[in-house]
mmCIF file of C-alpha atoms and ligand atoms in Angstrom:
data_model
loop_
_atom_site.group_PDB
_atom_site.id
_atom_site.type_symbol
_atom_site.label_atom_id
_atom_site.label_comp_id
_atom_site.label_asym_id
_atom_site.label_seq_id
_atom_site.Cartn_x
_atom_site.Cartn_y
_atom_site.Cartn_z
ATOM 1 C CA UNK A 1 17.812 65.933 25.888
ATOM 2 C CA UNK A 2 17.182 65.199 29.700
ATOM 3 C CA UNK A 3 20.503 63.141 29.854
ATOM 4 C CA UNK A 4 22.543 66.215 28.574
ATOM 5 C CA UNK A 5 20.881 68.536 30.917
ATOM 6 C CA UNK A 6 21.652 66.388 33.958
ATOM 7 C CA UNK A 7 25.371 66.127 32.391
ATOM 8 C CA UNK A 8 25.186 69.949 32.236
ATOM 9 C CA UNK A 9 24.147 69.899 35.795
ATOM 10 C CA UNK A 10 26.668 67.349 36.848
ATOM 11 C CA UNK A 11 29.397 68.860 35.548
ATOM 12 C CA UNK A 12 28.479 72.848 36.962
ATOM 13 C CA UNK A 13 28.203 70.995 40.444
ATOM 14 C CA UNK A 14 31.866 69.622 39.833
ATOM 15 C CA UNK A 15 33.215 73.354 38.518
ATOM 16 C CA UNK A 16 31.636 74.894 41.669
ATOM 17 C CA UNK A 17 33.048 72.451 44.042
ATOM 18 C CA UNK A 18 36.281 72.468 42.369
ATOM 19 C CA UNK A 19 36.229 76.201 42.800
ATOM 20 C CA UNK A 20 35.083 76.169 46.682
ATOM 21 C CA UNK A 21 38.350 73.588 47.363
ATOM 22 C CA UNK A 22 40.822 75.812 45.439
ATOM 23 C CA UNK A 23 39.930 78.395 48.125
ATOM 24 C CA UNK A 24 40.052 76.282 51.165
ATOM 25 C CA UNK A 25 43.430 75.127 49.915
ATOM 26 C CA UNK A 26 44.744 78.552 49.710
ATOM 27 C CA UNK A 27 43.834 80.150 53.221
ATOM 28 C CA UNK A 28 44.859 77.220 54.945
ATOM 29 C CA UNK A 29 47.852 77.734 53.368
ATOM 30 C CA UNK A 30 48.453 80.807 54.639
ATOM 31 C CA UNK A 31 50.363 81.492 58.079
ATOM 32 C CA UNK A 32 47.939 83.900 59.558
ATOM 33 C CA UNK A 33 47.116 81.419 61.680
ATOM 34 C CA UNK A 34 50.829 80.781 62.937
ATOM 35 C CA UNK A 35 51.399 84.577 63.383
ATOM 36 C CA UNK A 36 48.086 85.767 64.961
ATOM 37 C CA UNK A 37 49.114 83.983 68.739
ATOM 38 C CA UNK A 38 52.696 85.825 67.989
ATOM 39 C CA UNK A 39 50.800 89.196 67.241
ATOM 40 C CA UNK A 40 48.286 88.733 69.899
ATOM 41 C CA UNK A 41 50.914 87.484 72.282
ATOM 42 C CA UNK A 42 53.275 90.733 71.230
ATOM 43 C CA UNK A 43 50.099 92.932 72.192
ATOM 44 C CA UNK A 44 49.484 91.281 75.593
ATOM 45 C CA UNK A 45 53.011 91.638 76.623
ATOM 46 C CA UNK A 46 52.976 95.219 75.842
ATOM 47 C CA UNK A 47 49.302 95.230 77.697
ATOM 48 C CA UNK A 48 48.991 93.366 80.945
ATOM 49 C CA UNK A 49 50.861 94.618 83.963
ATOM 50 C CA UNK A 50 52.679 91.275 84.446
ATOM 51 C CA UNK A 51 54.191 91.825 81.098
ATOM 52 C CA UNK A 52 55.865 95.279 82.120
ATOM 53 C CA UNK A 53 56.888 93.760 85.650
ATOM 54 C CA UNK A 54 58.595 90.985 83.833
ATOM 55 C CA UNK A 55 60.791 93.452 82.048
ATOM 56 C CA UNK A 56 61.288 95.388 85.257
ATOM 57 C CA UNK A 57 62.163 92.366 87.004
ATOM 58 C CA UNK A 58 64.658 91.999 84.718
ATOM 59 C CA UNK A 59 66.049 95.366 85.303
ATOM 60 C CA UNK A 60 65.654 95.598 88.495
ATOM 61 C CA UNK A 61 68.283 92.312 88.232
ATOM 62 C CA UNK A 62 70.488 94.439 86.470
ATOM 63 C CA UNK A 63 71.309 96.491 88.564
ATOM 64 C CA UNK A 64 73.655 95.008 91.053
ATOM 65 C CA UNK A 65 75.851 93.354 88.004
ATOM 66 C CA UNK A 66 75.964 97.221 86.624
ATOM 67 C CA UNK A 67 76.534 98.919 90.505
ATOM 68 C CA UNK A 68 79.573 96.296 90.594
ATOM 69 C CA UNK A 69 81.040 96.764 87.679
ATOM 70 C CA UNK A 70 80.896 100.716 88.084
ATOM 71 C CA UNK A 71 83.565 100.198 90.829
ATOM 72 C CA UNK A 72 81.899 100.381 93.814
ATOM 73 C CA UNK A 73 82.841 97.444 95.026
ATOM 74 C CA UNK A 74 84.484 97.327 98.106
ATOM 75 C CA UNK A 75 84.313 100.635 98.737
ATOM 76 C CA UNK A 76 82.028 101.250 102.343
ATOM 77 C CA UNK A 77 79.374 103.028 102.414
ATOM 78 C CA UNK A 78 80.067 103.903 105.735
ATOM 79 C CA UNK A 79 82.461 107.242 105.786
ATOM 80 C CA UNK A 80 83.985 106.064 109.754
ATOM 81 C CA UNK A 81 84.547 102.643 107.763
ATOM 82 C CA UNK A 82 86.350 104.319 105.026
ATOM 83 C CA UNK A 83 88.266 106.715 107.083
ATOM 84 C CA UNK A 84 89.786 103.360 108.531
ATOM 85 C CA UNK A 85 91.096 102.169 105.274
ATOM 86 C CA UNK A 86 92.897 105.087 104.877
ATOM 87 C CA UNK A 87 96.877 104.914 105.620
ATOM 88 C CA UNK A 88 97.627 106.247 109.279
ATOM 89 C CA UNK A 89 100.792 107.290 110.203
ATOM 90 C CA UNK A 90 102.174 107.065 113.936
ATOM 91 C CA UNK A 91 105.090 108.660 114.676
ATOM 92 C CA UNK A 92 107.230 107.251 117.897
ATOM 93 C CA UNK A 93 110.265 108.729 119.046
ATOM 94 C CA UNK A 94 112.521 108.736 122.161
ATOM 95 C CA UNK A 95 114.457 111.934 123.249
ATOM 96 C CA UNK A 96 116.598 112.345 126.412
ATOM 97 C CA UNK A 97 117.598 115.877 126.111
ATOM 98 C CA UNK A 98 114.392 117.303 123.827
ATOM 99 C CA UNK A 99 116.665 117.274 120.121
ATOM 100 C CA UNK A 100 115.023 114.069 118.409
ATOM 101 C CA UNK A 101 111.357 115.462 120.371
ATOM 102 C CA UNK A 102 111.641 118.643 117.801
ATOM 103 C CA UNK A 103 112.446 116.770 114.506
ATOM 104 C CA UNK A 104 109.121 114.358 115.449
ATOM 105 C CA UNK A 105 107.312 117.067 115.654
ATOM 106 C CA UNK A 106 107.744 118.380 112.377
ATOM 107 C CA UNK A 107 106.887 114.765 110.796
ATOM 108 C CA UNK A 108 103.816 114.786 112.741
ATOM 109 C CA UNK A 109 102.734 118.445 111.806
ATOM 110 C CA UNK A 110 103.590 117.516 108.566
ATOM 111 C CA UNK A 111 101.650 114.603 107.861
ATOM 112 C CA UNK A 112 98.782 115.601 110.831
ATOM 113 C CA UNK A 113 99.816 111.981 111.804
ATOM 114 C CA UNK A 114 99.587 110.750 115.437
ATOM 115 C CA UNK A 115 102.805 111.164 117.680
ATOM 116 C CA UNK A 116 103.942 109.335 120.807
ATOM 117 C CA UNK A 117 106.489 109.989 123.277
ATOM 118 C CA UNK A 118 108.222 106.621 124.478
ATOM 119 C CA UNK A 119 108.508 107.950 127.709
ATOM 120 C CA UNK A 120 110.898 105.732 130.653
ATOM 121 C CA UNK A 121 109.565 104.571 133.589
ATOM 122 C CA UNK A 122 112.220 105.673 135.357
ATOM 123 C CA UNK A 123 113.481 109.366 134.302
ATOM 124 C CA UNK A 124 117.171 109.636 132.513
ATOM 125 C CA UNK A 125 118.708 112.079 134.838
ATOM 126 C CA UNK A 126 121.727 114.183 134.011
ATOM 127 C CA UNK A 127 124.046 111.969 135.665
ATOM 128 C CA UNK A 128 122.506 108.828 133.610
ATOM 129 C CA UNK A 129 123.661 110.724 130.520
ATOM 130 C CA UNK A 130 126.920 110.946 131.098
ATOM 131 C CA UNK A 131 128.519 109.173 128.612
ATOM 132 C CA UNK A 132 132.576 110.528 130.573
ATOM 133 C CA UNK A 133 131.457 108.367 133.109
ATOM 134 C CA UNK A 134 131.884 104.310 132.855
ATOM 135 C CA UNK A 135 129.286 103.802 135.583
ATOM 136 C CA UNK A 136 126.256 105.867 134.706
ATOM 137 C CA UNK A 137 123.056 104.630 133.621
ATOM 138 C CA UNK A 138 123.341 105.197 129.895
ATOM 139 C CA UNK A 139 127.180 103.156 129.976
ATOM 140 C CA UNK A 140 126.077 100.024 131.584
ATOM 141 C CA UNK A 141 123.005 99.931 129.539
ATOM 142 C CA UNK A 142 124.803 100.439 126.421
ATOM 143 C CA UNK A 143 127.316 98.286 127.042
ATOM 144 C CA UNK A 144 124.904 95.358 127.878
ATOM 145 C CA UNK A 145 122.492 94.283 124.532
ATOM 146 C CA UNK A 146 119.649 92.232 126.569
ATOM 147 C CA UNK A 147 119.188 95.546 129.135
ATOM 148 C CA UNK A 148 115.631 96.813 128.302
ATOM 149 C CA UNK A 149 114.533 100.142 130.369
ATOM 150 C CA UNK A 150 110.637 100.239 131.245
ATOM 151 C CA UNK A 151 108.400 102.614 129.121
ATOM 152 C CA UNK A 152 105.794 104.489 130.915
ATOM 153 C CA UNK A 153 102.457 103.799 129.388
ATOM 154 C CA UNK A 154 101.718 102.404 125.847
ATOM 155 C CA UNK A 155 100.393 103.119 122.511
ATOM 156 C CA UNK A 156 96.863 102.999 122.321
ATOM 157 C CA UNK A 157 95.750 100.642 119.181
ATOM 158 C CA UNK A 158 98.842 100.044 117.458
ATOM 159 C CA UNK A 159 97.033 97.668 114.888
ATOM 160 C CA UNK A 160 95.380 100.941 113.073
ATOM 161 C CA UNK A 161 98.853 102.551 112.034
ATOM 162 C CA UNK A 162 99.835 101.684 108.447
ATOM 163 C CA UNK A 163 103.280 103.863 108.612
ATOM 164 C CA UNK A 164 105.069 103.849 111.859
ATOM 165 C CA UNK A 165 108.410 106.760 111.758
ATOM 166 C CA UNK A 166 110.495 105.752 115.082
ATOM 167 C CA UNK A 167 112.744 108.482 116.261
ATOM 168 C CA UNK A 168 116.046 108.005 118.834
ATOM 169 C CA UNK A 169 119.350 109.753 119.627
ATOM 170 C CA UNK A 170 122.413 107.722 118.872
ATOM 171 C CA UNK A 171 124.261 106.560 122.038
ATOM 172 C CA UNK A 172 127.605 105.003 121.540
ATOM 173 C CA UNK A 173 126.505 104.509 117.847
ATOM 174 C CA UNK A 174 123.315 102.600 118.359
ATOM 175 C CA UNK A 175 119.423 103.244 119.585
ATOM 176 C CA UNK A 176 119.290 103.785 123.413
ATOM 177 C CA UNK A 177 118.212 100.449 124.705
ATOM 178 C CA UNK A 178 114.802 101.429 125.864
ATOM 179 C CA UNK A 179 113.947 101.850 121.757
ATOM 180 C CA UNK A 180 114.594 98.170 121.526
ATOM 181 C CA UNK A 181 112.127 97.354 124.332
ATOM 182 C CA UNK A 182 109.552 100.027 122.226
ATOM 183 C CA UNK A 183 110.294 97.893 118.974
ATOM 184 C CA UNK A 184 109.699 94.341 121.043
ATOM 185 C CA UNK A 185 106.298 95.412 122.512
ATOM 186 C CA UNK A 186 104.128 95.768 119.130
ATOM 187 C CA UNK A 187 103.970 93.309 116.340
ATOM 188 C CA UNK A 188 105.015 95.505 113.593
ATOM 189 C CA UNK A 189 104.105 93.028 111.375
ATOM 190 C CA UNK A 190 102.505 93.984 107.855
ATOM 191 C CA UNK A 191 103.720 97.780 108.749
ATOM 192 C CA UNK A 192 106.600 100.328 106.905
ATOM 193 C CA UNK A 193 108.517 101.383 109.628
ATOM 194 C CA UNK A 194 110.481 104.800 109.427
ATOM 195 C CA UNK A 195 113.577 104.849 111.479
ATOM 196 C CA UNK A 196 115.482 108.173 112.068
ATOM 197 C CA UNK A 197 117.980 109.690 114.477
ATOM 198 C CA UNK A 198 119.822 112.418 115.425
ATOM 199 C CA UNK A 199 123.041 112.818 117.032
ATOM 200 C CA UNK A 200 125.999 114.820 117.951
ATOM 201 C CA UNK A 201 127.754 113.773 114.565
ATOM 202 C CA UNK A 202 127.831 110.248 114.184
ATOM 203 C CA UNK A 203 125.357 108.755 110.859
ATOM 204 C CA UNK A 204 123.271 106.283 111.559
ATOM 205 C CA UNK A 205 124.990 103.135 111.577
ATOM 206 C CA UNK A 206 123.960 99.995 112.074
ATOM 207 C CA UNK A 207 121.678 101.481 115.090
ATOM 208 C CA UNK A 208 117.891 101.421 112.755
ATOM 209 C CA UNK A 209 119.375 97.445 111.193
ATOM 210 C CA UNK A 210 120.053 95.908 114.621
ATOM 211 C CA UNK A 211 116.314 97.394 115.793
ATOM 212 C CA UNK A 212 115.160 95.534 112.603
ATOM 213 C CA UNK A 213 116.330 92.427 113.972
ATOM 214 C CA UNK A 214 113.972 92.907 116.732
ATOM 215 C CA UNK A 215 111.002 92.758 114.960
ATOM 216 C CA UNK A 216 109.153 90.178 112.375
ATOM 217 C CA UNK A 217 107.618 91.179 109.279
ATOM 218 C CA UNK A 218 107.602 94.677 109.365
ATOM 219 C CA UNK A 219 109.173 96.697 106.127
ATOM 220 C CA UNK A 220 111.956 98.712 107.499
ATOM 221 C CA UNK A 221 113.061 102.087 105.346
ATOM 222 C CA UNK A 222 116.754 102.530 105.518
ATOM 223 C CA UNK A 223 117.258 104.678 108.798
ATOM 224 C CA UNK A 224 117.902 108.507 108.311
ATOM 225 C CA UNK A 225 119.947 110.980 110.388
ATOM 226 C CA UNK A 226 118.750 114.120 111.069
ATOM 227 C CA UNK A 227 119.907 117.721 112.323
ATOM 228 C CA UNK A 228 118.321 118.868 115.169
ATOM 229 C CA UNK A 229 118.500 122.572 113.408
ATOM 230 C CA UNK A 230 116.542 121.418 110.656
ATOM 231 C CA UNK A 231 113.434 122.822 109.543
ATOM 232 C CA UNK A 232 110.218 121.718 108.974
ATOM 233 C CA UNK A 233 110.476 122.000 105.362
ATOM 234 C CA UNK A 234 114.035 120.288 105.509
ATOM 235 C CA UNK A 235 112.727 117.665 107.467
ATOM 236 C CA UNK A 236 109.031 117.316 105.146
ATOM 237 C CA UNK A 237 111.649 117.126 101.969
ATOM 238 C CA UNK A 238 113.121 113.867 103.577
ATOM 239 C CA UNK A 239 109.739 112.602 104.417
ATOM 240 C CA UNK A 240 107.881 113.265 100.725
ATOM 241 C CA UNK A 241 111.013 111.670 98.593
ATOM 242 C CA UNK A 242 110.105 108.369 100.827
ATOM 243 C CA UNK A 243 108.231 107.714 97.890
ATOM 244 C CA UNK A 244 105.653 106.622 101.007
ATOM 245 C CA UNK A 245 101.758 106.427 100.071
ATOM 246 C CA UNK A 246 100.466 108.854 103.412
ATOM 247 C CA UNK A 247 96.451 108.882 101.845
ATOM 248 C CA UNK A 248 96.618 112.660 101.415
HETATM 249 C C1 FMN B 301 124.840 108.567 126.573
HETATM 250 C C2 FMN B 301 125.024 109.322 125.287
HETATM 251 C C3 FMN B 301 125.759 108.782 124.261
HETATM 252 C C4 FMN B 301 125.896 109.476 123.050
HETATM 253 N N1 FMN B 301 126.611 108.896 122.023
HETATM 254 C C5 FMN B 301 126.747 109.562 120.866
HETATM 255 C C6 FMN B 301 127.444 108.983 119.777
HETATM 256 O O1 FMN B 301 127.908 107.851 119.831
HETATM 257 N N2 FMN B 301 127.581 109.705 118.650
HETATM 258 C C7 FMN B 301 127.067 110.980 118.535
HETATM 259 O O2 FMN B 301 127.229 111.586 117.485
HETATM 260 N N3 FMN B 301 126.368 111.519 119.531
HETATM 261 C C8 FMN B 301 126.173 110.863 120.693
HETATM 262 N N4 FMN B 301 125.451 111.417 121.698
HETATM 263 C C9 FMN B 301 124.828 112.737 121.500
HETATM 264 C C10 FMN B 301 123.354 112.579 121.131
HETATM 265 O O3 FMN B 301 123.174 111.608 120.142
HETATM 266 C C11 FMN B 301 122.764 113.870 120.616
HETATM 267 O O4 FMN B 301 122.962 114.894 121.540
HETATM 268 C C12 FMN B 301 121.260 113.717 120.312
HETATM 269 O O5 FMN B 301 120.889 114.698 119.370
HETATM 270 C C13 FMN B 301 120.409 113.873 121.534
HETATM 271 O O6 FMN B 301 119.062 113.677 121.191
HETATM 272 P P1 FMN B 301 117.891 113.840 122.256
HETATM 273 O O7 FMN B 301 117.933 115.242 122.774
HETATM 274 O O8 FMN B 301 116.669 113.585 121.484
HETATM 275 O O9 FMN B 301 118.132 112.830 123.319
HETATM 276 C C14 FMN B 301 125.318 110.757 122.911
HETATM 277 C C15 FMN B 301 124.572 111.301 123.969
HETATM 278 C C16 FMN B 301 124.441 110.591 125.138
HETATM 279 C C17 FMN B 301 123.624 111.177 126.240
#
């Protein structure tokens, strides 16, 4: 009788500690234990002050990839630097007897570009300009290719001018020699140059292509002759089918 109440015994003890394994077995097979760190690590991000200044950080990052790409780039800040980049026009022009002067002017209203007067050292008189006469001024110097005439003063910064118009009288069919000594005093290089003329009849010629061959790496236009009766609308009409960029 004692022997099968010790069996009894023995055999409860095993059912109980069989019981007390089973559950062991199945919480440590749960993952609680792998996702609590996650959870608790998901609520400390969202808690602690380093957390949020990591995700500003990262924003804060951001931002100069994202002011880039929104096309800013390049563009100054500065509004003197920008004005700089725009196109400026000059426009140049010789004129004996004040004709060529006039049509200048209306370019230069027109665009509200710069203007300069290539102005000769030593005045053309009325004698110099007669062409009747084989031994004035304006003969010999035509007649000779190498004479360059003196200019008076000089164009203050011509690096800044984008577009440069250059304006003459034709004399015996070409640019009065003092135009080629403007042309060989600037490098013209990079720049459009404009070339136009007016004259008693005669087109332009070959006058604007021979000045061409004066200069390096400037983009001539193909020269234009102008009335000196024309208006400023006539002359603007010329100017705007250039098919010229002028920034405004
Ligand atoms: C020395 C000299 C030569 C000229 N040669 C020509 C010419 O070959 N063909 C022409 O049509 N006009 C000729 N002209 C006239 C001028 O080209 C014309 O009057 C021009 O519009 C004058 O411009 P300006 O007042 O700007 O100097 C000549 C004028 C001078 C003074």
């Amino acid at each position: 009788m004692m022997k099968k109440v010790i069996t009894v015994f023995i055999s409860l003890l095993m059912i109980l500690s069989l019981a007390a394994c089973g559950n062991f077995a199945s919480q440590t097979g749960q993952p609680s234990t792998e996702e609590k760190p996650m959870e608790s690590t998901a609520d400390n991000v969202g808690s602690v002050e380093s957390g949020t200044s990591v995700e500003n950080t990262e924003a804060t990052e951001k931002q100069p990839e994202e002011t880039e790409a929104s096309g800013n780039a390049g563009i100054p800040e500065d509004p003197e630097e920008q004005e700089e980049q725009g196109t400026k026009v000059l426009v140049a022009y010789f004129s004996a007897t004040n004709i060529t002067r006039g049509i200048a002017g209306h370019i230069a209203n027109g665009l509200n570009a710069d203007i300069y007067e290539i102005i000769p050292e030593e005045p053309y008189t009325d004698a110099d300009l007669n062409y009747n006469d084989n031994n004035s001024r304006t003969t010999i110097e035509m007649n000779d290719p190498d004479a360059r005439p003196a200019i008076s003063g000089s164009v203050e910064d011509m690096e800044q001018y984008d577009i440069v118009f250059i304006g003459y009288p034709i004399w015996w069919g070409e640019a009065p020699r003092i135009v080629s000594t403007f042309v060989e005093s600037y490098d013209f290089s990079g720049k459009t140059i404009v070339p136009f003329c007016t004259s008693g009849g005669s087109g332009v010629g070959s006058s604007a292509t021979n000045l061409e061959q004066l200069t390096d790496g400037a983009d001539w236009l193909p020269g234009k002759r102008l009335n000196g009766s024309d208006s400023q609308d006539t002359v603007m009409e010329w100017v705007n089918g250039l098919g010229l960029d002028f920034g405004e």
